[in-house]
CSV table of C-alpha atoms in Angstrom, one decimal:
chain,number,residue,atom,x,y,z
I,1202,SER,CA,-136.2,-50.9,1.2
I,1203,LEU,CA,-133.8,-53.9,1.2
I,1204,VAL,CA,-135.7,-57.0,2.3
I,1205,PHE,CA,-133.0,-59.6,2.0
I,1206,GLN,CA,-129.4,-60.1,0.8
I,1207,THR,CA,-127.0,-63.0,0.8
I,1208,MET,CA,-123.3,-63.7,0.2
I,1209,ASP,CA,-123.6,-67.5,0.4
I,1210,HIS,CA,-122.1,-68.4,-3.1
I,1211,ARG,CA,-118.4,-68.8,-3.4
I,1212,ASP,CA,-118.2,-67.5,-7.0
I,1213,ALA,CA,-120.1,-65.2,-9.3
I,1214,ILE,CA,-123.9,-65.4,-9.2
I,1215,THR,CA,-125.0,-65.9,-12.7
I,1216,ALA,CA,-128.8,-66.1,-12.3
I,1217,VAL,CA,-131.5,-64.9,-9.9
I,1218,GLU,CA,-135.0,-66.1,-10.5
I,1219,PHE,CA,-138.4,-66.2,-8.6
I,1220,GLU,CA,-139.9,-69.7,-8.5
I,1221,ALA,CA,-143.5,-70.2,-9.5
I,1222,THR,CA,-145.2,-69.2,-6.3
I,1223,GLY,CA,-143.2,-66.0,-5.9
I,1224,LYS,CA,-142.4,-66.9,-2.3
I,1225,PHE,CA,-138.9,-68.2,-3.0
I,1226,VAL,CA,-135.9,-66.9,-5.0
I,1227,LEU,CA,-133.4,-69.2,-6.7
I,1228,THR,CA,-129.8,-68.2,-7.2
I,1229,ALA,CA,-127.3,-70.0,-9.4
I,1230,SER,CA,-123.5,-69.6,-9.5
I,1231,MET,CA,-120.3,-70.5,-11.2
I,1232,ASP,CA,-119.5,-72.3,-8.0
I,1233,GLY,CA,-121.8,-75.1,-9.2
I,1234,THR,CA,-124.6,-74.5,-6.6
I,1235,ILE,CA,-128.2,-73.5,-6.8
I,1236,ARG,CA,-129.8,-72.0,-3.7
I,1237,LEU,CA,-133.4,-71.5,-2.7
I,1238,TYR,CA,-134.3,-68.6,-0.4
I,1239,ASP,CA,-137.6,-68.0,1.4
I,1240,ILE,CA,-138.4,-64.4,0.8
I,1241,ALA,CA,-141.9,-64.6,2.2
I,1242,ASN,CA,-140.3,-64.9,5.6
I,1243,PRO,CA,-136.9,-63.2,5.0
I,1244,THR,CA,-134.1,-63.1,7.5
I,1245,ASN,CA,-130.5,-62.2,6.7
I,1246,ASN,CA,-129.3,-65.3,8.7
I,1247,GLN,CA,-131.5,-67.9,6.9
I,1248,LYS,CA,-129.9,-71.0,5.6
I,1249,PRO,CA,-130.9,-71.6,2.0
I,1250,ARG,CA,-132.0,-74.9,0.6
I,1251,LEU,CA,-128.9,-75.9,-1.2
I,1252,TYR,CA,-128.5,-78.1,-4.3
I,1253,THR,CA,-124.9,-78.9,-5.5
I,1254,TYR,CA,-125.3,-79.1,-9.2
I,1255,GLY,CA,-121.6,-79.9,-9.7
I,1256,LYS,CA,-121.0,-77.8,-12.8
I,1257,PRO,CA,-120.8,-74.0,-13.1
I,1258,VAL,CA,-124.2,-72.7,-13.9
I,1259,ASN,CA,-124.5,-70.1,-16.7
I,1260,ASP,CA,-128.2,-69.4,-16.4
I,1261,LEU,CA,-131.3,-70.7,-14.6
I,1262,LEU,CA,-135.0,-70.3,-15.5
I,1263,THR,CA,-138.2,-71.6,-13.7
I,1264,ALA,CA,-140.0,-74.0,-15.9
I,1265,PRO,CA,-143.7,-73.4,-16.8
I,1266,ASN,CA,-144.8,-76.4,-14.6
I,1267,GLY,CA,-143.5,-74.5,-11.6
I,1268,LYS,CA,-141.9,-77.7,-10.2
I,1269,THR,CA,-138.7,-77.8,-12.2
I,1270,PHE,CA,-136.2,-75.4,-13.6
I,1271,PHE,CA,-134.0,-75.2,-16.7
I,1272,VAL,CA,-130.3,-75.1,-16.1
I,1273,ALA,CA,-127.6,-74.0,-18.7
I,1274,ASN,CA,-124.2,-75.1,-17.5
I,1275,ASN,CA,-120.6,-74.6,-18.4
I,1276,GLY,CA,-119.9,-78.4,-18.3
I,1277,ASN,CA,-121.6,-79.4,-21.5
I,1278,ASN,CA,-123.7,-78.1,-24.4
I,1279,ASN,CA,-127.1,-79.1,-23.0
I,1280,VAL,CA,-129.9,-77.6,-21.0
I,1281,GLU,CA,-131.5,-79.7,-18.3
I,1282,SER,CA,-134.8,-79.5,-16.7
I,1283,ILE,CA,-134.3,-80.6,-13.0
I,1284,ASP,CA,-136.0,-80.4,-9.7
I,1285,PHE,CA,-134.4,-79.6,-6.4
I,1286,THR,CA,-133.5,-83.2,-5.7
I,1287,GLY,CA,-131.3,-83.2,-8.8
I,1288,LYS,CA,-133.6,-85.5,-10.8
I,1289,VAL,CA,-133.4,-84.7,-14.5
I,1290,TYR,CA,-136.8,-84.6,-16.2
I,1291,GLN,CA,-135.8,-83.4,-19.6
I,1292,THR,CA,-132.7,-82.7,-21.6
I,1293,PHE,CA,-132.5,-80.3,-24.5
I,1294,THR,CA,-129.5,-81.6,-26.5
I,1295,GLY,CA,-127.9,-82.1,-29.9
I,1296,ILE,CA,-127.8,-78.7,-31.4
I,1297,HIS,CA,-125.4,-76.5,-29.5
I,1298,THR,CA,-121.8,-77.4,-30.1
I,1299,MET,CA,-120.4,-75.3,-27.2
I,1300,PRO,CA,-121.8,-74.4,-23.7
I,1301,VAL,CA,-125.2,-72.6,-23.5
I,1302,ASN,CA,-125.0,-69.2,-21.9
I,1303,CYS,CA,-128.5,-67.9,-21.6
I,1304,LEU,CA,-132.2,-69.0,-21.5
I,1305,GLY,CA,-135.5,-67.4,-22.3
I,1306,LEU,CA,-139.1,-68.5,-22.1
I,1307,SER,CA,-141.8,-67.6,-24.6
I,1308,ASN,CA,-144.8,-65.7,-23.2
I,1309,ASN,CA,-147.1,-68.6,-24.2
I,1310,LYS,CA,-144.8,-70.9,-22.1
I,1311,LYS,CA,-144.5,-73.4,-24.9
I,1312,MET,CA,-141.0,-72.5,-26.2
I,1313,LEU,CA,-137.6,-72.3,-24.6
I,1314,VAL,CA,-134.8,-70.3,-26.3
I,1315,THR,CA,-131.1,-70.8,-25.7
I,1316,GLY,CA,-128.1,-68.9,-26.8
I,1317,GLY,CA,-124.6,-70.2,-26.7
I,1318,ASN,CA,-120.8,-69.9,-27.2
I,1319,ASP,CA,-121.3,-71.5,-30.6
I,1320,LYS,CA,-122.9,-68.2,-31.8
I,1321,SER,CA,-126.3,-69.8,-32.3
I,1322,VAL,CA,-129.8,-69.3,-30.9
I,1323,VAL,CA,-132.0,-72.3,-30.7
I,1324,ILE,CA,-135.8,-72.4,-30.1
I,1325,TRP,CA,-137.1,-75.5,-28.5
I,1326,ASP,CA,-140.5,-77.0,-28.0
I,1327,ILE,CA,-140.8,-77.5,-24.3
I,1328,ALA,CA,-143.4,-80.3,-24.5
I,1329,THR,CA,-141.2,-82.5,-26.8
I,1330,GLY,CA,-137.7,-81.2,-26.0
I,1331,LYS,CA,-137.1,-81.0,-29.8
I,1332,PRO,CA,-135.6,-78.0,-31.5
I,1333,LEU,CA,-138.0,-76.0,-33.6
I,1334,LYS,CA,-135.5,-73.6,-35.2
I,1335,THR,CA,-131.8,-72.7,-35.1
I,1336,LEU,CA,-131.0,-69.1,-35.8
I,1337,LEU,CA,-127.5,-68.1,-37.0
I,1338,GLY,CA,-125.9,-64.8,-37.7
I,1339,HIS,CA,-124.0,-63.8,-34.6
I,1340,THR,CA,-120.3,-63.3,-34.9
I,1341,TRP,CA,-119.6,-63.9,-31.2
I,1342,LYS,CA,-121.1,-65.9,-28.4
I,1343,VAL,CA,-124.7,-65.2,-27.5
I,1344,ASN,CA,-125.2,-63.8,-23.9
I,1345,SER,CA,-128.9,-62.8,-23.8
I,1346,VAL,CA,-132.2,-63.9,-25.4
I,1347,SER,CA,-135.7,-62.7,-25.1
I,1348,PHE,CA,-139.1,-63.2,-26.8
I,1349,SER,CA,-141.4,-60.2,-27.7
I,1350,LYS,CA,-144.7,-60.1,-25.8
I,1351,ASN,CA,-146.5,-61.7,-28.8
I,1352,ASP,CA,-143.8,-64.3,-29.3
I,1353,GLN,CA,-143.4,-63.2,-33.0
I,1354,TYR,CA,-139.9,-61.7,-32.5
I,1355,LEU,CA,-136.8,-62.8,-30.6
I,1356,VAL,CA,-134.0,-60.5,-29.7
I,1357,SER,CA,-130.5,-61.7,-28.8
I,1358,ASP,CA,-127.2,-60.1,-28.0
I,1359,ARG,CA,-123.6,-61.0,-28.1
I,1360,LYS,CA,-120.7,-59.9,-25.8
I,1361,SER,CA,-120.0,-56.2,-25.8
I,1362,THR,CA,-116.4,-55.5,-26.8
I,1363,ARG,CA,-114.5,-52.3,-25.9
I,1364,LEU,CA,-112.2,-51.4,-28.8
I,1365,ASN,CA,-110.6,-48.5,-26.8
I,1366,SER,CA,-111.6,-46.0,-24.1
I,1367,SER,CA,-114.1,-44.2,-26.4
I,1368,HIS,CA,-115.5,-47.0,-28.6
I,1369,LEU,CA,-117.8,-49.7,-27.3
I,1370,VAL,CA,-119.1,-52.2,-29.9
I,1371,ILE,CA,-122.4,-53.8,-29.0
I,1372,SER,CA,-124.1,-56.2,-31.3
I,1373,TYR,CA,-127.6,-57.6,-31.2
I,1374,ALA,CA,-130.0,-59.3,-33.6
I,1375,VAL,CA,-133.7,-59.3,-33.9
I,1376,PHE,CA,-135.3,-62.4,-35.6
I,1377,CYS,CA,-138.8,-62.5,-37.0
I,1378,LEU,CA,-140.3,-65.9,-36.1
I,1379,LYS,CA,-143.6,-65.6,-38.1
I,1380,LYS,CA,-144.2,-64.4,-41.6
């Protein structure tokens, strides 16, 4: 049954994520806000904790430390690790040449993967904030990224394109990370 719903954002919701304890849900939006909802004690009239990020958010992901979260925004080509006060703890920068659309976390919690409008996928070392590998091959912007359970493979997709009413083109790539 439905436990909770909200219509607080003023633009499209781009990410929904449980925070580390599982008691709260984070939502992010193109309206430039990030909201935190208490789902352990849900009410449909609750006021969320609000953070005005100031830039449209493309994706949001809880960081392994459980205290910060990664934000991909439409305002620049970086990913920031921030807390709910807005303090930036880490910036993943220098590789993407266009906005980052999507984020993924390795199962060992040591790597962050990003996909962007620049048609690239970048794997980052979370501890150092440095890129480990840049993967190329997409012919359109990357919209989704995910590691396999053993972190040996990475799957990514690009925008689906409808050629006409009967043909839908969907492109994806699978990268082997270990030999």
